[in-house]
């Protein structure tokens, strides 16, 4: 959230999809060179935006949780091709 706010303040055309990456975890004992032992985590940008609003006092925690759950469900349905 801190990086999101910093980039939004510093970059004129800030786009979280482009500028906010993710995290890559390498588990050296489990790494075999074929992708096992590597975990990639990319944040749900709707969640980052909702947390930003929440910490700014723009909405309640209940509103945030409801909206984030709905957006996550829609994104999953779109990815699976089952969106209404």
mmCIF file of C-alpha atoms in Angstrom:
data_model
loop_
_atom_site.group_PDB
_atom_site.id
_atom_site.type_symbol
_atom_site.label_atom_id
_atom_site.label_comp_id
_atom_site.label_asym_id
_atom_site.label_seq_id
_atom_site.Cartn_x
_atom_site.Cartn_y
_atom_site.Cartn_z
ATOM 1 C CA UNK A 1 0.000 0.000 0.000
ATOM 2 C CA UNK A 2 2.871 2.354 0.805
ATOM 3 C CA UNK A 3 4.511 1.700 -2.575
ATOM 4 C CA UNK A 4 1.158 2.212 -4.326
ATOM 5 C CA UNK A 5 0.707 5.599 -2.648
ATOM 6 C CA UNK A 6 4.311 6.620 -3.345
ATOM 7 C CA UNK A 7 4.114 5.744 -7.040
ATOM 8 C CA UNK A 8 0.738 7.455 -7.403
ATOM 9 C CA UNK A 9 2.228 10.653 -5.937
ATOM 10 C CA UNK A 10 5.438 10.511 -8.020
ATOM 11 C CA UNK A 11 4.364 9.242 -11.441
ATOM 12 C CA UNK A 12 2.139 11.411 -13.621
ATOM 13 C CA UNK A 13 0.604 8.499 -15.534
ATOM 14 C CA UNK A 14 0.671 5.938 -12.722
ATOM 15 C CA UNK A 15 -1.052 2.674 -13.622
ATOM 16 C CA UNK A 16 -0.880 -0.080 -10.988
ATOM 17 C CA UNK A 17 -1.210 -2.766 -13.670
ATOM 18 C CA UNK A 18 1.996 -1.488 -15.280
ATOM 19 C CA UNK A 19 4.023 0.014 -12.438
ATOM 20 C CA UNK A 20 3.160 -2.114 -9.414
ATOM 21 C CA UNK A 21 4.625 -5.545 -9.885
ATOM 22 C CA UNK A 22 4.504 -8.374 -7.461
ATOM 23 C CA UNK A 23 6.781 -10.597 -5.455
ATOM 24 C CA UNK A 24 8.803 -13.632 -6.442
ATOM 25 C CA UNK A 25 9.769 -16.113 -3.748
ATOM 26 C CA UNK A 26 12.549 -18.599 -4.457
ATOM 27 C CA UNK A 27 12.666 -21.631 -2.212
ATOM 28 C CA UNK A 28 16.221 -22.795 -2.838
ATOM 29 C CA UNK A 29 15.812 -26.238 -1.296
ATOM 30 C CA UNK A 30 12.827 -26.919 -3.530
ATOM 31 C CA UNK A 31 14.062 -25.239 -6.701
ATOM 32 C CA UNK A 32 14.689 -27.620 -9.563
ATOM 33 C CA UNK A 33 15.068 -25.212 -12.503
ATOM 34 C CA UNK A 34 11.701 -26.213 -13.994
ATOM 35 C CA UNK A 35 9.509 -23.845 -11.998
ATOM 36 C CA UNK A 36 9.133 -25.854 -8.819
ATOM 37 C CA UNK A 37 10.354 -23.939 -5.796
ATOM 38 C CA UNK A 38 9.283 -20.613 -7.319
ATOM 39 C CA UNK A 39 6.187 -18.782 -6.093
ATOM 40 C CA UNK A 40 4.968 -15.620 -7.819
ATOM 41 C CA UNK A 41 2.416 -13.414 -6.080
ATOM 42 C CA UNK A 42 0.810 -10.460 -7.811
ATOM 43 C CA UNK A 43 -1.572 -8.301 -5.798
ATOM 44 C CA UNK A 44 -5.225 -7.926 -6.696
ATOM 45 C CA UNK A 45 -5.265 -4.259 -7.713
ATOM 46 C CA UNK A 46 -8.916 -3.858 -6.744
ATOM 47 C CA UNK A 47 -7.896 -4.916 -3.249
ATOM 48 C CA UNK A 48 -4.989 -2.424 -3.194
ATOM 49 C CA UNK A 49 -7.350 0.374 -4.245
ATOM 50 C CA UNK A 50 -9.930 -0.691 -1.647
ATOM 51 C CA UNK A 51 -7.293 -0.784 1.094
ATOM 52 C CA UNK A 52 -6.121 2.666 0.042
ATOM 53 C CA UNK A 53 -9.664 4.008 0.404
ATOM 54 C CA UNK A 54 -10.118 2.151 3.694
ATOM 55 C CA UNK A 55 -6.977 3.612 5.253
ATOM 56 C CA UNK A 56 -7.927 7.045 3.939
ATOM 57 C CA UNK A 57 -11.231 6.711 5.834
ATOM 58 C CA UNK A 58 -13.372 6.719 2.691
ATOM 59 C CA UNK A 59 -15.273 3.521 3.500
ATOM 60 C CA UNK A 60 -15.892 1.055 6.274
ATOM 61 C CA UNK A 61 -14.256 -2.325 6.605
ATOM 62 C CA UNK A 62 -17.557 -4.051 5.797
ATOM 63 C CA UNK A 63 -17.912 -2.060 2.567
ATOM 64 C CA UNK A 64 -14.330 -2.895 1.650
ATOM 65 C CA UNK A 65 -14.710 -6.613 2.279
ATOM 66 C CA UNK A 66 -17.958 -6.807 0.318
ATOM 67 C CA UNK A 67 -16.608 -4.905 -2.682
ATOM 68 C CA UNK A 68 -13.312 -6.809 -2.763
ATOM 69 C CA UNK A 69 -15.124 -10.157 -2.598
ATOM 70 C CA UNK A 70 -17.458 -9.178 -5.440
ATOM 71 C CA UNK A 71 -14.579 -7.972 -7.643
ATOM 72 C CA UNK A 72 -12.547 -11.084 -6.922
ATOM 73 C CA UNK A 73 -15.529 -13.317 -7.785
ATOM 74 C CA UNK A 74 -16.085 -11.447 -11.062
ATOM 75 C CA UNK A 75 -12.391 -11.679 -11.984
ATOM 76 C CA UNK A 76 -12.414 -15.423 -11.315
ATOM 77 C CA UNK A 77 -15.536 -15.882 -13.432
ATOM 78 C CA UNK A 78 -13.992 -13.873 -16.282
ATOM 79 C CA UNK A 79 -10.777 -15.880 -16.115
ATOM 80 C CA UNK A 80 -12.774 -19.114 -16.257
ATOM 81 C CA UNK A 81 -15.033 -17.818 -19.003
ATOM 82 C CA UNK A 82 -18.165 -18.166 -16.869
ATOM 83 C CA UNK A 83 -18.948 -14.461 -16.395
ATOM 84 C CA UNK A 84 -22.622 -13.543 -16.833
#
